[in-house]
PDB file of C-alpha atoms and ligand atoms in Angstrom:
ATOM      1  CA  MET A   1     -67.341   2.359 -17.583  1.00  0.00           C
ATOM      2  CA  ILE A   2     -66.701  -0.248 -20.214  1.00  0.00           C
ATOM      3  CA  TYR A   3     -64.122   0.742 -22.783  1.00  0.00           C
ATOM      4  CA  GLN A   4     -63.238  -0.951 -26.025  1.00  0.00           C
ATOM      5  CA  GLY A   5     -59.801  -0.864 -27.509  1.00  0.00           C
ATOM      6  CA  GLY A   6     -57.344  -2.652 -29.697  1.00  0.00           C
ATOM      7  CA  CYS A   7     -54.477  -2.411 -32.119  1.00  0.00           C
ATOM      8  CA  HIS A   8     -54.318  -0.493 -35.392  1.00  0.00           C
ATOM      9  CA  CYS A   9     -55.082  -3.251 -37.907  1.00  0.00           C
ATOM     10  CA  GLY A  10     -58.025  -4.595 -35.919  1.00  0.00           C
ATOM     11  CA  ASN A  11     -56.671  -8.085 -35.247  1.00  0.00           C
ATOM     12  CA  ILE A  12     -56.663  -7.384 -31.526  1.00  0.00           C
ATOM     13  CA  ARG A  13     -59.822  -6.163 -29.819  1.00  0.00           C
ATOM     14  CA  TYR A  14     -60.590  -5.991 -26.137  1.00  0.00           C
ATOM     15  CA  GLU A  15     -63.050  -4.710 -23.615  1.00  0.00           C
ATOM     16  CA  VAL A  16     -62.128  -3.426 -20.178  1.00  0.00           C
ATOM     17  CA  GLU A  17     -64.241  -2.321 -17.270  1.00  0.00           C
ATOM     18  CA  ALA A  18     -62.488   0.470 -15.426  1.00  0.00           C
ATOM     19  CA  ASN A  19     -62.823   3.966 -14.087  1.00  0.00           C
ATOM     20  CA  ILE A  20     -60.099   5.723 -16.035  1.00  0.00           C
ATOM     21  CA  ASP A  21     -59.790   9.236 -14.619  1.00  0.00           C
ATOM     22  CA  SER A  22     -56.016   9.522 -14.824  1.00  0.00           C
ATOM     23  CA  GLY A  23     -53.115   8.061 -16.729  1.00  0.00           C
ATOM     24  CA  ILE A  24     -49.509   7.187 -16.064  1.00  0.00           C
ATOM     25  CA  THR A  25     -46.465   7.767 -18.185  1.00  0.00           C
ATOM     26  CA  CYS A  26     -43.258   6.085 -17.164  1.00  0.00           C
ATOM     27  CA  ASN A  27     -39.614   6.834 -17.787  1.00  0.00           C
ATOM     28  CA  CYS A  28     -38.339   3.245 -17.720  1.00  0.00           C
ATOM     29  CA  SER A  29     -36.300   1.923 -20.618  1.00  0.00           C
ATOM     30  CA  ILE A  30     -39.261   0.603 -22.614  1.00  0.00           C
ATOM     31  CA  CYS A  31     -42.028   3.088 -21.750  1.00  0.00           C
ATOM     32  CA  SER A  32     -39.867   6.086 -22.580  1.00  0.00           C
ATOM     33  CA  LYS A  33     -39.432   4.671 -26.079  1.00  0.00           C
ATOM     34  CA  LYS A  34     -43.026   3.619 -26.604  1.00  0.00           C
ATOM     35  CA  GLY A  35     -44.695   6.764 -25.310  1.00  0.00           C
ATOM     36  CA  HIS A  36     -47.642   4.942 -23.805  1.00  0.00           C
ATOM     37  CA  ILE A  37     -50.185   6.497 -21.493  1.00  0.00           C
ATOM     38  CA  LEU A  38     -51.152   3.702 -19.163  1.00  0.00           C
ATOM     39  CA  ALA A  39     -54.057   2.799 -16.940  1.00  0.00           C
ATOM     40  CA  PHE A  40     -54.363  -0.397 -14.920  1.00  0.00           C
ATOM     41  CA  ALA A  41     -57.148  -2.854 -14.204  1.00  0.00           C
ATOM     42  CA  PRO A  42     -57.433  -6.311 -12.647  1.00  0.00           C
ATOM     43  CA  GLU A  43     -57.326  -9.000 -15.321  1.00  0.00           C
ATOM     44  CA  SER A  44     -60.802 -10.130 -14.250  1.00  0.00           C
ATOM     45  CA  HIS A  45     -62.135  -6.810 -15.609  1.00  0.00           C
ATOM     46  CA  PHE A  46     -60.490  -7.386 -18.970  1.00  0.00           C
ATOM     47  CA  LYS A  47     -61.816  -9.428 -21.863  1.00  0.00           C
ATOM     48  CA  LEU A  48     -59.856 -10.126 -25.005  1.00  0.00           C
ATOM     49  CA  LEU A  49     -62.532 -10.202 -27.707  1.00  0.00           C
ATOM     50  CA  LYS A  50     -60.194 -11.334 -30.447  1.00  0.00           C
ATOM     51  CA  GLY A  51     -56.540 -11.682 -31.267  1.00  0.00           C
ATOM     52  CA  GLU A  52     -54.906 -14.073 -28.781  1.00  0.00           C
ATOM     53  CA  THR A  53     -52.983 -15.710 -31.650  1.00  0.00           C
ATOM     54  CA  SER A  54     -52.043 -12.311 -33.123  1.00  0.00           C
ATOM     55  CA  LEU A  55     -50.207 -11.320 -29.947  1.00  0.00           C
ATOM     56  CA  SER A  56     -46.468 -11.370 -29.707  1.00  0.00           C
ATOM     57  CA  ASP A  57     -44.845 -11.237 -26.294  1.00  0.00           C
ATOM     58  CA  TYR A  58     -41.749  -9.257 -25.394  1.00  0.00           C
ATOM     59  CA  GLN A  59     -40.074  -9.677 -22.022  1.00  0.00           C
ATOM     60  CA  PHE A  60     -36.897  -8.326 -20.501  1.00  0.00           C
ATOM     61  CA  ASN A  61     -35.161  -7.766 -17.174  1.00  0.00           C
ATOM     62  CA  LYS A  62     -37.128  -9.584 -14.424  1.00  0.00           C
ATOM     63  CA  LYS A  63     -39.642 -10.877 -16.983  1.00  0.00           C
ATOM     64  CA  THR A  64     -42.619 -10.168 -14.770  1.00  0.00           C
ATOM     65  CA  ILE A  65     -44.437  -8.086 -17.378  1.00  0.00           C
ATOM     66  CA  HIS A  66     -45.674  -9.308 -20.738  1.00  0.00           C
ATOM     67  CA  HIS A  67     -45.204  -6.427 -23.170  1.00  0.00           C
ATOM     68  CA  LEU A  68     -47.685  -7.644 -25.766  1.00  0.00           C
ATOM     69  CA  PHE A  69     -47.990  -6.285 -29.258  1.00  0.00           C
ATOM     70  CA  CYS A  70     -49.765  -7.134 -32.487  1.00  0.00           C
ATOM     71  CA  LYS A  71     -47.658  -9.264 -34.842  1.00  0.00           C
ATOM     72  CA  ASN A  72     -49.233  -7.581 -37.817  1.00  0.00           C
ATOM     73  CA  CYS A  73     -49.297  -3.836 -37.085  1.00  0.00           C
ATOM     74  CA  GLY A  74     -46.858  -3.688 -34.144  1.00  0.00           C
ATOM     75  CA  VAL A  75     -49.144  -1.673 -31.871  1.00  0.00           C
ATOM     76  CA  SER A  76     -49.031  -2.563 -28.190  1.00  0.00           C
ATOM     77  CA  SER A  77     -52.503  -1.843 -26.926  1.00  0.00           C
ATOM     78  CA  PHE A  78     -52.245  -3.676 -23.589  1.00  0.00           C
ATOM     79  CA  GLY A  79     -49.934  -5.744 -21.436  1.00  0.00           C
ATOM     80  CA  ARG A  80     -50.220  -8.366 -18.725  1.00  0.00           C
ATOM     81  CA  GLY A  81     -48.488  -8.539 -15.398  1.00  0.00           C
ATOM     82  CA  THR A  82     -48.737  -9.775 -11.830  1.00  0.00           C
ATOM     83  CA  MET A  83     -48.690  -7.626  -8.709  1.00  0.00           C
ATOM     84  CA  PRO A  84     -46.331  -8.582  -5.853  1.00  0.00           C
ATOM     85  CA  ASP A  85     -49.376  -9.998  -4.018  1.00  0.00           C
ATOM     86  CA  GLY A  86     -50.155 -12.287  -6.970  1.00  0.00           C
ATOM     87  CA  THR A  87     -53.089 -10.326  -8.431  1.00  0.00           C
ATOM     88  CA  LYS A  88     -53.118 -10.553 -12.204  1.00  0.00           C
ATOM     89  CA  MET A  89     -53.328  -7.136 -13.804  1.00  0.00           C
ATOM     90  CA  VAL A  90     -53.556  -5.645 -17.256  1.00  0.00           C
ATOM     91  CA  SER A  91     -52.013  -2.380 -18.352  1.00  0.00           C
ATOM     92  CA  ILE A  92     -54.111  -0.541 -20.874  1.00  0.00           C
ATOM     93  CA  ASN A  93     -52.574   1.852 -23.346  1.00  0.00           C
ATOM     94  CA  VAL A  94     -55.309   4.497 -23.235  1.00  0.00           C
ATOM     95  CA  ARG A  95     -54.181   5.789 -26.623  1.00  0.00           C
ATOM     96  CA  CYS A  96     -55.647   2.568 -28.039  1.00  0.00           C
ATOM     97  CA  LEU A  97     -59.120   3.000 -26.560  1.00  0.00           C
ATOM     98  CA  GLU A  98     -61.987   3.892 -28.855  1.00  0.00           C
ATOM     99  CA  GLU A  99     -63.259   7.447 -28.628  1.00  0.00           C
ATOM    100  CA  PHE A 100     -61.268   8.115 -25.498  1.00  0.00           C
ATOM    101  CA  ASP A 101     -60.275  11.711 -24.869  1.00  0.00           C
ATOM    102  CA  PHE A 102     -56.713  11.108 -23.669  1.00  0.00           C
ATOM    103  CA  LYS A 103     -55.684  14.678 -24.439  1.00  0.00           C
ATOM    104  CA  ASN A 104     -57.637  15.952 -21.436  1.00  0.00           C
ATOM    105  CA  LEU A 105     -56.619  13.098 -19.142  1.00  0.00           C
ATOM    106  CA  PRO A 106     -54.531  14.126 -16.117  1.00  0.00           C
ATOM    107  CA  VAL A 107     -51.250  12.292 -16.443  1.00  0.00           C
ATOM    108  CA  THR A 108     -48.817  11.424 -13.679  1.00  0.00           C
ATOM    109  CA  GLU A 109     -45.228  10.594 -14.419  1.00  0.00           C
ATOM    110  CA  PHE A 110     -44.022   7.420 -12.745  1.00  0.00           C
ATOM    111  CA  ASP A 111     -40.315   7.101 -12.085  1.00  0.00           C
ATOM    112  CA  GLY A 112     -39.963   3.548 -13.354  1.00  0.00           C
ATOM    113  CA  LYS A 113     -36.310   4.116 -14.154  1.00  0.00           C
ATOM    114  CA  SER A 114     -35.415   4.123 -10.456  1.00  0.00           C
ATOM    115  CA  HIS A 115     -37.552   1.098  -9.538  1.00  0.00           C
TER     116      HIS A 115
HETATM  117 ZN1  LIG B   1     -52.715  -5.070 -35.283  1.00  0.00          ZN
END
């Protein structure tokens, strides 16, 4: 499946090829505040259609994850990170996908707080 998503104001738009049949919520310090439902894909399956210069980057702790958000509307629709094996990944906030039925998505809670 190819999904389209982006931020609220429309400055950031992306396309991602993924099979999203479940989502992850996480209880770490940032996810618990943001309330994201996440799905993951290799960065090679992700295409930023517009908005590279509208992105602001927030990093903390080990600084391995780029918690990106739109400078204009503040919505964080995706993030970038690297797996321990070096694979570049994107995290997709499924709440930001177009016409995506996240209410019926099975969601697993990840214990990020203890990791
Ligand atoms: Zn925006």
